[in-house]
mmCIF file of C-alpha atoms in Angstrom:
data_model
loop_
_atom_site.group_PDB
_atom_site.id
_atom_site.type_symbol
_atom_site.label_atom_id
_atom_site.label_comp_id
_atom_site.label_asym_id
_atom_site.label_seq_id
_atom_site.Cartn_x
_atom_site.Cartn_y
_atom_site.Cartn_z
ATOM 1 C CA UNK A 1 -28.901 -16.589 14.226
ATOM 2 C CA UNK A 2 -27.914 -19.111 11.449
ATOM 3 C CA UNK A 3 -24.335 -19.387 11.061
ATOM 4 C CA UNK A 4 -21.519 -17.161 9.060
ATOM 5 C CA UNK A 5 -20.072 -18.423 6.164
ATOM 6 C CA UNK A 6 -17.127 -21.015 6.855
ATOM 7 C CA UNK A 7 -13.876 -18.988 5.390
ATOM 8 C CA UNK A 8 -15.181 -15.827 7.206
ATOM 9 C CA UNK A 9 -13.579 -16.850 10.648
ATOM 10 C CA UNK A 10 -10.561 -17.396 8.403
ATOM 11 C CA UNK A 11 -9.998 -13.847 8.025
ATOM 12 C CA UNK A 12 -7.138 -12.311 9.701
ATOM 13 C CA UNK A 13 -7.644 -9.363 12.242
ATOM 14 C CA UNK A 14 -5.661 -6.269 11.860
ATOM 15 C CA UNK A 15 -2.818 -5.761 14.332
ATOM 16 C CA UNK A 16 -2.802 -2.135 13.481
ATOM 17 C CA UNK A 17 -6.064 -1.460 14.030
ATOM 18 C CA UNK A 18 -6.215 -3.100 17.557
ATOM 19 C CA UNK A 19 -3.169 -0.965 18.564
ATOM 20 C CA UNK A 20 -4.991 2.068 17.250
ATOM 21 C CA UNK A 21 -8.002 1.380 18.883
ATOM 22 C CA UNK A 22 -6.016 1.489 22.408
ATOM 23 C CA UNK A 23 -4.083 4.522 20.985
ATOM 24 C CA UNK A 24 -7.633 6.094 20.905
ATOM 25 C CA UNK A 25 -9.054 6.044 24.585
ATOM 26 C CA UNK A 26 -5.755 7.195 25.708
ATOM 27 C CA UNK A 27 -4.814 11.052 25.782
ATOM 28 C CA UNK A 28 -1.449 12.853 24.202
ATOM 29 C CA UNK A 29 -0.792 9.410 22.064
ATOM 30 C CA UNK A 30 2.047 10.253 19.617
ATOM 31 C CA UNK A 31 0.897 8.376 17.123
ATOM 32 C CA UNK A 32 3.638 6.903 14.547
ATOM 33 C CA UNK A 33 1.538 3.664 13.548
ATOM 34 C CA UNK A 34 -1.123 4.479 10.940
ATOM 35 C CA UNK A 35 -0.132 5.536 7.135
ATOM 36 C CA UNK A 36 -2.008 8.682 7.142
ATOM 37 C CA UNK A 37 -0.692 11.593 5.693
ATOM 38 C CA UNK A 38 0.567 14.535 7.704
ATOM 39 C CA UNK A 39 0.087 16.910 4.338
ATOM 40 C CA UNK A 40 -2.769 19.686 3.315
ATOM 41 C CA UNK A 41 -4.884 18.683 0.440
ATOM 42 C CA UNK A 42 -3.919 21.051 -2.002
ATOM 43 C CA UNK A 43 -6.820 23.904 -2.666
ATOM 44 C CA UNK A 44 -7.581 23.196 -6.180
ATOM 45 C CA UNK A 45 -8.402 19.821 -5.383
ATOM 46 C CA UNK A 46 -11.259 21.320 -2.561
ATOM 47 C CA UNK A 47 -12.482 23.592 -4.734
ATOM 48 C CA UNK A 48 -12.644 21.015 -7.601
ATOM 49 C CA UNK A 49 -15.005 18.846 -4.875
ATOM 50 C CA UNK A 50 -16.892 21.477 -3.416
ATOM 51 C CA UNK A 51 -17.857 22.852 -6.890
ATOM 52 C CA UNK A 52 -19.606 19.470 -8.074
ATOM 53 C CA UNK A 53 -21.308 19.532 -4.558
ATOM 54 C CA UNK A 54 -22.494 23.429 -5.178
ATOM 55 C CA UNK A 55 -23.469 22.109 -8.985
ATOM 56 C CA UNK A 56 -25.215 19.229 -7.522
ATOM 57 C CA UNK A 57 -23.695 16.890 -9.326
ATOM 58 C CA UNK A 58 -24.610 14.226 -7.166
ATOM 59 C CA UNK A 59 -25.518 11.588 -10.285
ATOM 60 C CA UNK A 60 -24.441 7.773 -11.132
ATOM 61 C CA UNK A 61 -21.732 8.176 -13.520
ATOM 62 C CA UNK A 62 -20.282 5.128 -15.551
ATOM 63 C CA UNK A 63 -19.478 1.708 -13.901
ATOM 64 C CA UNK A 64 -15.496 2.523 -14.606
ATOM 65 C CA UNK A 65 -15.863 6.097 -13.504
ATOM 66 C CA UNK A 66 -15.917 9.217 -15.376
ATOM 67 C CA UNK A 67 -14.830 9.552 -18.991
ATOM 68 C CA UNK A 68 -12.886 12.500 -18.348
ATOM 69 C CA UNK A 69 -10.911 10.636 -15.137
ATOM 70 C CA UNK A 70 -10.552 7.823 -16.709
ATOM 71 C CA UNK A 71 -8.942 9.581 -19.497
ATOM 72 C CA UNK A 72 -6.714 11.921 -17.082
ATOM 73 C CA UNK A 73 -5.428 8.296 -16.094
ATOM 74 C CA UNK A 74 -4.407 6.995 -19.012
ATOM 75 C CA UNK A 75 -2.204 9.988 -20.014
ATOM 76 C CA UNK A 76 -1.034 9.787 -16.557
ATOM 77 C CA UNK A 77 0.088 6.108 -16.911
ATOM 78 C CA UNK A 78 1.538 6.872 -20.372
ATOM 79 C CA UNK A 79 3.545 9.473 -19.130
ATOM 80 C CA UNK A 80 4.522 8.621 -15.552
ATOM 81 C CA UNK A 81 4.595 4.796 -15.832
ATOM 82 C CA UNK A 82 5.122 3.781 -19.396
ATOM 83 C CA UNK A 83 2.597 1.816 -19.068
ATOM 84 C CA UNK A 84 0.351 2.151 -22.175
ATOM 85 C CA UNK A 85 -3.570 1.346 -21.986
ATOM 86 C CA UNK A 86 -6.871 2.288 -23.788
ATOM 87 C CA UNK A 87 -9.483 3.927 -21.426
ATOM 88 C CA UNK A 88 -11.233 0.334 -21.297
ATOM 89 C CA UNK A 89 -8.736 -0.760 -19.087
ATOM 90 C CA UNK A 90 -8.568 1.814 -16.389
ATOM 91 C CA UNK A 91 -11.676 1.047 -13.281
ATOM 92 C CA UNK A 92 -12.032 3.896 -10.856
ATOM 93 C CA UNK A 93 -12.281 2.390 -7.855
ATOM 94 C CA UNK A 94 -13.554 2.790 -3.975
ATOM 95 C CA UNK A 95 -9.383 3.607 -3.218
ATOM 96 C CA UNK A 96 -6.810 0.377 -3.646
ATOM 97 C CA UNK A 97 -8.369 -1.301 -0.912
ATOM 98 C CA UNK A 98 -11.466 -1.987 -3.034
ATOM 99 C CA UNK A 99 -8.740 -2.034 -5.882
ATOM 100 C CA UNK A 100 -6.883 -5.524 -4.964
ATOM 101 C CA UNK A 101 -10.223 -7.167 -3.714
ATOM 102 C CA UNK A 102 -11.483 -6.303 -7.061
ATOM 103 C CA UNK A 103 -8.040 -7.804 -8.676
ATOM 104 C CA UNK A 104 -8.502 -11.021 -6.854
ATOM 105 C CA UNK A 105 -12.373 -11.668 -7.347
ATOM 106 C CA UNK A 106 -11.509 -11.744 -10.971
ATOM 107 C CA UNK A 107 -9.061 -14.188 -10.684
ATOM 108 C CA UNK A 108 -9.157 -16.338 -7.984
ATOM 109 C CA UNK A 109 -11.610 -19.454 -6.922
ATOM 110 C CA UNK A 110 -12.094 -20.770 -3.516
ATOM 111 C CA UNK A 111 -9.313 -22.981 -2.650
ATOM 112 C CA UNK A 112 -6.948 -20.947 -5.006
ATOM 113 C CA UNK A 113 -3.639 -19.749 -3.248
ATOM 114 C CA UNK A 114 -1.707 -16.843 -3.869
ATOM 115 C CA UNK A 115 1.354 -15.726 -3.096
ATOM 116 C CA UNK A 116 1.668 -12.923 -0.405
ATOM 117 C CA UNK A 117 5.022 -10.911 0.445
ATOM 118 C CA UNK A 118 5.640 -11.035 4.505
ATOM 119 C CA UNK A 119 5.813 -8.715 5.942
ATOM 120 C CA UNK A 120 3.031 -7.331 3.971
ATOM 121 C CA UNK A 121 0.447 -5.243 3.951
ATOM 122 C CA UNK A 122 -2.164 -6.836 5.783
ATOM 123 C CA UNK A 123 -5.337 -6.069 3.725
ATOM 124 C CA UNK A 124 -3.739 -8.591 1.196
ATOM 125 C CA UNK A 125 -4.163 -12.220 3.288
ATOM 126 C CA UNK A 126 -7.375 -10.644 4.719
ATOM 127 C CA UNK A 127 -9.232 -9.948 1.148
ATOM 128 C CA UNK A 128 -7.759 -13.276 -0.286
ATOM 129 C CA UNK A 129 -9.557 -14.751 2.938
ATOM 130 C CA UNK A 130 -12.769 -13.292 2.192
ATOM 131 C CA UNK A 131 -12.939 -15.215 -1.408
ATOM 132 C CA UNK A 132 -12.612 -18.141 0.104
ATOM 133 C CA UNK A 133 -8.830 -18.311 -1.499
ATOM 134 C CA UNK A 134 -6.058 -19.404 0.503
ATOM 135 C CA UNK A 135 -2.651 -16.658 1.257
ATOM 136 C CA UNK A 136 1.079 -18.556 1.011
ATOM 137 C CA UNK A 137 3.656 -16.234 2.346
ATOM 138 C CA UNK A 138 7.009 -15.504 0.765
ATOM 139 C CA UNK A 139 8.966 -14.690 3.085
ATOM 140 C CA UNK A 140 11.450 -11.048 3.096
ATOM 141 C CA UNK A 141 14.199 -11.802 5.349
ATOM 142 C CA UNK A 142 16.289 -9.080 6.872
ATOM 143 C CA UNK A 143 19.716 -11.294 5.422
ATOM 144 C CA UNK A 144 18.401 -10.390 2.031
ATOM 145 C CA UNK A 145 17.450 -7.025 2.772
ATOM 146 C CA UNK A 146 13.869 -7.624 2.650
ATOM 147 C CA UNK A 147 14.082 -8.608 -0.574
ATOM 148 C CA UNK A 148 12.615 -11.336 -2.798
ATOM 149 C CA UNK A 149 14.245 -14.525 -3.225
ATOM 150 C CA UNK A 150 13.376 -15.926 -6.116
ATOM 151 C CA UNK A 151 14.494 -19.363 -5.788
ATOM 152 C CA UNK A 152 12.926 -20.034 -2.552
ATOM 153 C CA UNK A 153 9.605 -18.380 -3.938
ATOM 154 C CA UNK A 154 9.134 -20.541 -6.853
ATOM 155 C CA UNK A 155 9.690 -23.601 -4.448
ATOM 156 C CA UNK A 156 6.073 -22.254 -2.789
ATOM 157 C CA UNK A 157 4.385 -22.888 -6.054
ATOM 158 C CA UNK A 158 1.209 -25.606 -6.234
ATOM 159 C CA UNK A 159 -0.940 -26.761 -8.906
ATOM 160 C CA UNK A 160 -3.161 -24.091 -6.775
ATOM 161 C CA UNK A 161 -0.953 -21.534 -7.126
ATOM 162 C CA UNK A 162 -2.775 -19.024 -9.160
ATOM 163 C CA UNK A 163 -1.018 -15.473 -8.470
ATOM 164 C CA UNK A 164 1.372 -13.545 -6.482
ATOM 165 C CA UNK A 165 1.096 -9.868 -5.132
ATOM 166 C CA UNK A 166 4.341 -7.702 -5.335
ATOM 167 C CA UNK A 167 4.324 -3.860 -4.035
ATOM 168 C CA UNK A 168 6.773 -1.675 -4.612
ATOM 169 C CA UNK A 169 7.468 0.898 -3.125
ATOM 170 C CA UNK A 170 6.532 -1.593 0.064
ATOM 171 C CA UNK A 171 4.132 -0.873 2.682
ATOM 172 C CA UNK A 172 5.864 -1.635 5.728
ATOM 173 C CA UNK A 173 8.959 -1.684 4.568
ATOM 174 C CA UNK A 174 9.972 0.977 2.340
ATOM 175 C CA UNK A 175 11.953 -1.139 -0.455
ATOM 176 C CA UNK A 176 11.554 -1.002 -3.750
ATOM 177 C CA UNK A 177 12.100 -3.423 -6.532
ATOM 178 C CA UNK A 178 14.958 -2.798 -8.517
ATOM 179 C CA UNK A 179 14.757 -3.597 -12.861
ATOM 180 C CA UNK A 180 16.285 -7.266 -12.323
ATOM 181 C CA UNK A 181 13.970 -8.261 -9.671
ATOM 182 C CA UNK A 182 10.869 -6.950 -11.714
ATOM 183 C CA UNK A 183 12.331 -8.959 -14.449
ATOM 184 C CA UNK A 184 12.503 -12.083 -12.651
ATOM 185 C CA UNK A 185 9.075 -12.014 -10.770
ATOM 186 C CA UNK A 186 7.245 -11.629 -14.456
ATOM 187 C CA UNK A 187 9.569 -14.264 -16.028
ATOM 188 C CA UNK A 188 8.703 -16.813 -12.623
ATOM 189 C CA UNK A 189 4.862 -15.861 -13.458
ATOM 190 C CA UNK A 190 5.311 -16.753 -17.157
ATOM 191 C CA UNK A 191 6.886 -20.220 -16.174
ATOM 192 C CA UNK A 192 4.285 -21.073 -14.002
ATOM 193 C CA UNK A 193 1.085 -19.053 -15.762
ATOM 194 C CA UNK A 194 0.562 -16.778 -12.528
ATOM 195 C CA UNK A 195 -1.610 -13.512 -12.837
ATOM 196 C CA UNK A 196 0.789 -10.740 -10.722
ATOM 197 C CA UNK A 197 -1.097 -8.165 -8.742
ATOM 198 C CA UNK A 198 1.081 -4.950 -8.566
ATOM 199 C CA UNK A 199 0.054 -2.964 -5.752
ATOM 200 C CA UNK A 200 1.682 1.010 -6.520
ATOM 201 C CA UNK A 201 0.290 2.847 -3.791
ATOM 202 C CA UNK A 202 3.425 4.405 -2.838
ATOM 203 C CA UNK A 203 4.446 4.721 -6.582
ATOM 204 C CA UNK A 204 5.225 9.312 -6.670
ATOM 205 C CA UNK A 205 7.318 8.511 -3.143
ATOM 206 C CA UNK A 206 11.294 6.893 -4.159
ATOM 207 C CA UNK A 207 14.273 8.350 -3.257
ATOM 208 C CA UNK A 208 17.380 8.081 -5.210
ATOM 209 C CA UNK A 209 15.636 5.282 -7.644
ATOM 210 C CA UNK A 210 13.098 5.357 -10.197
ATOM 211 C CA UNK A 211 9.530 3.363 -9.477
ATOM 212 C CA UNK A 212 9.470 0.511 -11.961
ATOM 213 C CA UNK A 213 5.428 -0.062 -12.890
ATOM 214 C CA UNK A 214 5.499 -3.934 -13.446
ATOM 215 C CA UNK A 215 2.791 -3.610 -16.074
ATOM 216 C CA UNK A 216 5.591 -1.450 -17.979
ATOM 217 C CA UNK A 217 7.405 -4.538 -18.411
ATOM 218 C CA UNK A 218 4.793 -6.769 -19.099
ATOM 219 C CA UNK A 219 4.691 -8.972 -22.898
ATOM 220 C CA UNK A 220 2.079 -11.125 -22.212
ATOM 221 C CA UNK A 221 -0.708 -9.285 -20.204
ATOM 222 C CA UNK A 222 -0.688 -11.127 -16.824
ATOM 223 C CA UNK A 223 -0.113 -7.689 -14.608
ATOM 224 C CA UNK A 224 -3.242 -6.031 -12.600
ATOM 225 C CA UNK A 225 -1.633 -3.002 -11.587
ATOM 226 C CA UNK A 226 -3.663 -1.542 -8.445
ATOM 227 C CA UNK A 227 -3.061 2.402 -8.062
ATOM 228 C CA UNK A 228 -4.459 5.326 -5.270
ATOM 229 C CA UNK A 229 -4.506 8.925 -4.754
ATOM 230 C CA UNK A 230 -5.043 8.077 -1.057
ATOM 231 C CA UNK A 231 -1.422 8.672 -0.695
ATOM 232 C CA UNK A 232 -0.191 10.825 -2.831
ATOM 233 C CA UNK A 233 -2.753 13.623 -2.849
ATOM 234 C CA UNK A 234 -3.747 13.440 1.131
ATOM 235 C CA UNK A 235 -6.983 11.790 0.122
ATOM 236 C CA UNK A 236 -7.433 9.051 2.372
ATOM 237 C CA UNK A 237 -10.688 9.632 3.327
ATOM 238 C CA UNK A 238 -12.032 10.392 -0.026
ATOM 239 C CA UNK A 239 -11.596 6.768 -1.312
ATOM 240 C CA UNK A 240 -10.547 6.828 -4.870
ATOM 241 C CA UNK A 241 -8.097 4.553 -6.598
ATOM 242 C CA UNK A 242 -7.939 2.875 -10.034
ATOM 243 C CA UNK A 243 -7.528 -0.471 -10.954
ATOM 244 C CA UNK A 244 -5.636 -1.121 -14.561
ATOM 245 C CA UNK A 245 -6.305 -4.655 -16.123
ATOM 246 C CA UNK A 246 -5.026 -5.904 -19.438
ATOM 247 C CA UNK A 247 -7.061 -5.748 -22.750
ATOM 248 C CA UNK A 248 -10.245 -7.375 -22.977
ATOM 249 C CA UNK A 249 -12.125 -7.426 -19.150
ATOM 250 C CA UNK A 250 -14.307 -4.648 -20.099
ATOM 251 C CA UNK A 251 -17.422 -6.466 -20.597
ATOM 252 C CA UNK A 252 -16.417 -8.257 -17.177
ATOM 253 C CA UNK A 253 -15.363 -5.678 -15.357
ATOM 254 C CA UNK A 254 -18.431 -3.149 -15.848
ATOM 255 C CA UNK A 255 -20.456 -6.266 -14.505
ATOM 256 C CA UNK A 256 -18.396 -6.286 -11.217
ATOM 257 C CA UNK A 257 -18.423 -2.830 -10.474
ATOM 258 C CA UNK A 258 -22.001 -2.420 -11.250
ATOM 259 C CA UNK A 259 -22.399 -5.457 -8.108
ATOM 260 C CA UNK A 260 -20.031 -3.971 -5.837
ATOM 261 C CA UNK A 261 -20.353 -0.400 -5.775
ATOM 262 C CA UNK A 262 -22.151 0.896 -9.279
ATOM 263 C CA UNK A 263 -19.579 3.458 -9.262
ATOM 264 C CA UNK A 264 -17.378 5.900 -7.129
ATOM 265 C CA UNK A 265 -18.716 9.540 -5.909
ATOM 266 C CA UNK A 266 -19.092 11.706 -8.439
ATOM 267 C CA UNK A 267 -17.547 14.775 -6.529
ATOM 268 C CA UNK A 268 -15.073 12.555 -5.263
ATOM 269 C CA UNK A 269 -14.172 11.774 -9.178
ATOM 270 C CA UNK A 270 -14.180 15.535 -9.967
ATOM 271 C CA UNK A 271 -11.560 16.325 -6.953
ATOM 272 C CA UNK A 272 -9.219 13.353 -9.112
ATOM 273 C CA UNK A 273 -9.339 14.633 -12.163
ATOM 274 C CA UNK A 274 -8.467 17.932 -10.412
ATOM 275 C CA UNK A 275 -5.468 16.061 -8.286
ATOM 276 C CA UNK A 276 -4.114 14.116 -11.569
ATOM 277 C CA UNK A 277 -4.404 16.914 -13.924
ATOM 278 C CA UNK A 278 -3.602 20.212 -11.901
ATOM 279 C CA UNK A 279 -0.209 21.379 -10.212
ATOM 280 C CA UNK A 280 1.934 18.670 -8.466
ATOM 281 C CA UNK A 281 3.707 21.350 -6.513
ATOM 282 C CA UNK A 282 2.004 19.845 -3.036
ATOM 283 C CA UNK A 283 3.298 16.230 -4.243
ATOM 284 C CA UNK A 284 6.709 17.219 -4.840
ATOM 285 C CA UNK A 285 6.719 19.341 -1.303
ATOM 286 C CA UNK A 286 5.309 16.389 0.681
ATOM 287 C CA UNK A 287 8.210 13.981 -1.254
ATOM 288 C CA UNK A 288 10.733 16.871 0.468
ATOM 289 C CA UNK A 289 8.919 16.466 3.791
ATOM 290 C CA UNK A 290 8.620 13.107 3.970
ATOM 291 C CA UNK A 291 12.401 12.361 2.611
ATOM 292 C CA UNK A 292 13.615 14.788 5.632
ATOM 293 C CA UNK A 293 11.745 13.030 8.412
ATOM 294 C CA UNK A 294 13.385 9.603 7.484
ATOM 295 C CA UNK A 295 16.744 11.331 7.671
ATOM 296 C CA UNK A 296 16.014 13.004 10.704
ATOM 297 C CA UNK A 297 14.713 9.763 11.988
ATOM 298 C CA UNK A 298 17.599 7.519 10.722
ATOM 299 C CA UNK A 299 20.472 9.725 12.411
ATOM 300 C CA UNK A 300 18.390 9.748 15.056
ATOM 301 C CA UNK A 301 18.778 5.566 15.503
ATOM 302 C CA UNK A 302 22.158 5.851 14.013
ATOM 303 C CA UNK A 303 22.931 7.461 17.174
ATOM 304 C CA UNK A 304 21.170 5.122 19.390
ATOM 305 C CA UNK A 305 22.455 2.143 18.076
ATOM 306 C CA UNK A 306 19.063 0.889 16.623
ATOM 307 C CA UNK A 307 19.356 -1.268 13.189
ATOM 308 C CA UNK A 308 16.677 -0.681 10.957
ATOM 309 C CA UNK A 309 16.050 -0.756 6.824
ATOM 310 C CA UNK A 310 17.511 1.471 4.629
ATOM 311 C CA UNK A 311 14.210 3.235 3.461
ATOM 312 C CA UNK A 312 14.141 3.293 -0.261
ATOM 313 C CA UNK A 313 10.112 4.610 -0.783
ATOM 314 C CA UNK A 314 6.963 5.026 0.686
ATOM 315 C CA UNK A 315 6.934 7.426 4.349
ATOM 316 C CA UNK A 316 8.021 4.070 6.906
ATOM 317 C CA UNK A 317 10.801 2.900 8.661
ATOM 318 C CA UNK A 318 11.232 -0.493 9.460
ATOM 319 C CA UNK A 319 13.512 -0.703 12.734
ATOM 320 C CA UNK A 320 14.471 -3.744 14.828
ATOM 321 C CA UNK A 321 13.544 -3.483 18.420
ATOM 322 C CA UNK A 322 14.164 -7.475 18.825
ATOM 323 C CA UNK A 323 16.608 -6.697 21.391
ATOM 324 C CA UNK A 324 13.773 -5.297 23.590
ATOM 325 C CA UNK A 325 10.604 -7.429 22.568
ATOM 326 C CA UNK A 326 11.462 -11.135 24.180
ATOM 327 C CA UNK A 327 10.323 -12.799 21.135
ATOM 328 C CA UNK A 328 6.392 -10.955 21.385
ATOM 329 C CA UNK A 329 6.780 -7.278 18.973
ATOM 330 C CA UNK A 330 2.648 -7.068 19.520
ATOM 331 C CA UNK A 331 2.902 -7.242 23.267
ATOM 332 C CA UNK A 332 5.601 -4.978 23.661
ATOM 333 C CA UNK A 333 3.902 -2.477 21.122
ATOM 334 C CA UNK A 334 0.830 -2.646 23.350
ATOM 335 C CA UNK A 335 3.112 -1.600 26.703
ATOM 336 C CA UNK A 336 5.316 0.467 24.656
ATOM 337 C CA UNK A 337 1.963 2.719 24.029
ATOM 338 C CA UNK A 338 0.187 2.417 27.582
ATOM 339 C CA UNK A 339 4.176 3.306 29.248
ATOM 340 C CA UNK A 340 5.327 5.945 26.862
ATOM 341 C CA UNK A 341 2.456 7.002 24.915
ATOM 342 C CA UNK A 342 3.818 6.369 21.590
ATOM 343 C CA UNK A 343 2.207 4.089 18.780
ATOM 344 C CA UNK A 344 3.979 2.215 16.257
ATOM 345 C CA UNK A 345 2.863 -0.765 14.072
ATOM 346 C CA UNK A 346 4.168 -4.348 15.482
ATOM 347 C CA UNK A 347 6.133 -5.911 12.774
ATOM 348 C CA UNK A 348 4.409 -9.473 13.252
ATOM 349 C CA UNK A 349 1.239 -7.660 11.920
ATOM 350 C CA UNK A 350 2.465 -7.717 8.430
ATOM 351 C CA UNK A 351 3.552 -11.463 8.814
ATOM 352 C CA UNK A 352 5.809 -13.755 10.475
ATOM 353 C CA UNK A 353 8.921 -12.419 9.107
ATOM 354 C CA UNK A 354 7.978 -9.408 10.385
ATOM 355 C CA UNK A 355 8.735 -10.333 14.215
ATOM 356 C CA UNK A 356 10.888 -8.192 16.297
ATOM 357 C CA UNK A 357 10.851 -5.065 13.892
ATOM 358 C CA UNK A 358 8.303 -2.207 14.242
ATOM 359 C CA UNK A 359 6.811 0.157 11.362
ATOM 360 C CA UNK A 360 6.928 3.759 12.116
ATOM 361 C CA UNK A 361 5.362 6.544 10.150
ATOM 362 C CA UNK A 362 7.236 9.459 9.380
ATOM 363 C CA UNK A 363 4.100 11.369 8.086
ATOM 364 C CA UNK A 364 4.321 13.714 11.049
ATOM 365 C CA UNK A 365 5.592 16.806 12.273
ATOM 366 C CA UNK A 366 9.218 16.241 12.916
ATOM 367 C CA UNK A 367 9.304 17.030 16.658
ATOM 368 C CA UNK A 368 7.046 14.660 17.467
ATOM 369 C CA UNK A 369 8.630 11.978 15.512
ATOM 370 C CA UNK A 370 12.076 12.972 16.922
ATOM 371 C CA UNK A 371 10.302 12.719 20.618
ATOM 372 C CA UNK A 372 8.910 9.459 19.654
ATOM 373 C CA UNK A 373 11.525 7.717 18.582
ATOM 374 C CA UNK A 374 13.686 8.958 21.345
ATOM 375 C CA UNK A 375 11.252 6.768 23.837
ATOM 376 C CA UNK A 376 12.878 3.360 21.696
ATOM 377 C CA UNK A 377 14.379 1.153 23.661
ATOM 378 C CA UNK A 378 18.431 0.955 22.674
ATOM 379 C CA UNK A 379 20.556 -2.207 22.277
ATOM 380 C CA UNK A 380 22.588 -2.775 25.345
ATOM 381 C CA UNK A 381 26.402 -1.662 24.502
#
């Protein structure tokens, strides 16, 4: 056959997704590596679905998504975000994964770099890959709290440099940015005329701090804030998420949407509106849930000795097995799961920096994250 395009061998594999593969072919797998949530999809957001399906309202709808969603977004960012747009700015999209690859096609050329947090989540090297544009980490070091440092960040910066991606609350590592470090990031970007992708995922799950939307703090519209109900409404398979841009991409944007994916599933759009506008009571009880898991699970490694992160949002826990992984977190992960059964993310999947820790999910019933975690390996005393 004649040959793929150059940068496409470029593209990282996921380290997840070969450890979940495994996880698959094997039987009673306790399963603690993939971000999927544990939760019920609340009933008005079913019925809100299966009604367009029984109205067969199966029909293209706008480029951006329907009028009525996009709408229910923009009071939602008013409100919950402070962030303050006109329904122009608001793209439904094919969840945040299609979300930050449409982010980057707008702004970056092949050749471009931009600036990637590791550990990170690893859909952000891969999709700069596929534009032909070239991923720099910044390292998050453990000294620092995982962290940005600002100063050693801005030293990464080329003539090529054209953006950097921040997330917050952080997928794996459960931090989020305080007010100062938001501050600093946009202030860096203004020195150096960066675009900053804000990836929010995780924004309706913080614990003891508020979420800071970066595009609330934003005087000179460089932010592309990338947002899902994946997470926060149980809807991973449903694949809708929103991308907000600054003023002005309309024209633009309805041209890229109409070449990637015309527009999102209708009934998929209905169950949104539903999610966004109806009762948050099954948000606020799967915050509850997924707060008490990572207490149960941080006494639990409290007890055995095992450092990990303070978790400040998002469902993970960041823990250090280094003590146990002889310099290799992927191929322990791999024996960990055929030995004990039990799955968990290797930290080197999300990046150097990540090496020696391990992502668990807490999205789970808390027995078997309790028996999981029990199978870790402790420090010798």
């Amino acid at each position: 056959m004649p040959e793929l395009a150059s940068h496409i061998a470029l593209v990282p594999p996921s380290g997840i997704r070969g450890l979940f593969e495994i996880a698959l072919t094997l039987d009673d797998v306790n399963l603690l590596a993939v971000g999927e949530p544990d939760v019920p999809v609340a009933p008005h957001i079913i019925e809100a679905a299966q009604q367009a399906w029984g109205r067969d309202e199966t029909n293209y709808t706008a480029n951006g998504g329907l009028p009525e969603l996009r709408d229910a977004i923009v009071a939602k960012l008013a409100r919950d975000n402070d962030v303050h747009v006109e329904r122009e700015q608001v793209w439904v999209t094919i969840g945040a994964t299609q979300a930050l690859f449409q982010a980057m096609g707008l702004i970056l050329d092949p050749g471009d770099e931009i600036l990637v947090p590791d550990p990170g989540y690893t859909t952000f090297s891969m999709n700069a890959r596929m534009l032909g544009a070239v991923p720099v980490a910044y390292p998050l070091s453990a000294e620092r709290d995982f962290q940005p440092d600002l100063a050693a960040l801005e030293t990464l910066i080329t003539p090529e440099t054209k953006a950097i991606i921040v997330n917050s609350p952080s997928n794996p590592l459960g931090t989020v940015l305080p007010a100062d470090v938001v501050d600093d990031i946009l202030a860096l970007a203004q020195r150096h005329g960066l675009w900053v992708i804000s990836d929010e995922v995780y924004e309706r799950f913080v614990y003891d701090e508020p979420h800071i939307s970066l595009a609330s703090r934003d005087t000179d519209d460089r932010v592309l804030s990338v947002f899902s109900l994946s997470k926060t409404y149980a809807l991973t398979g449903i694949r809708v998420g929103y991308l907000v841009t600054p003023p002005g991409l309309a024209a633009v944007m309805r041209t890229l949407q109409e070449a990637m994916i015309s527009c999102v599933s209708t009934p998929a759009q209905r169950a949104a509106i539903a999610a966004i506008t109806g009762p948050q009571d099954a948000v606020d009880d799967a915050k509850r849930h997924y707060r008490d898991n990572l207490r149960a699970a941080t006494d639990l490694l409290d007890r055995r000795g095992i450092r990990y992160l303070e978790p400040r949002g998002a469902f993970y826990l960041w823990a250090d097995v280094s003590h146990a992984t002889r310099g290799d977190v992927a191929a322990w992960a791999e024996r960990f799961l055929l030995q004990e059964r039990v799955a968990v993310a290797p930290g080197s999947a999300f990046g150097r920096s990540g090496e020696g820790w391990i992502r668990i999910c807490v999205a789970t019933g808390r027995d078997r994250l309790l028996q999981g975690l029990e199978k870790l390996p402790a420090p010798a005393s």
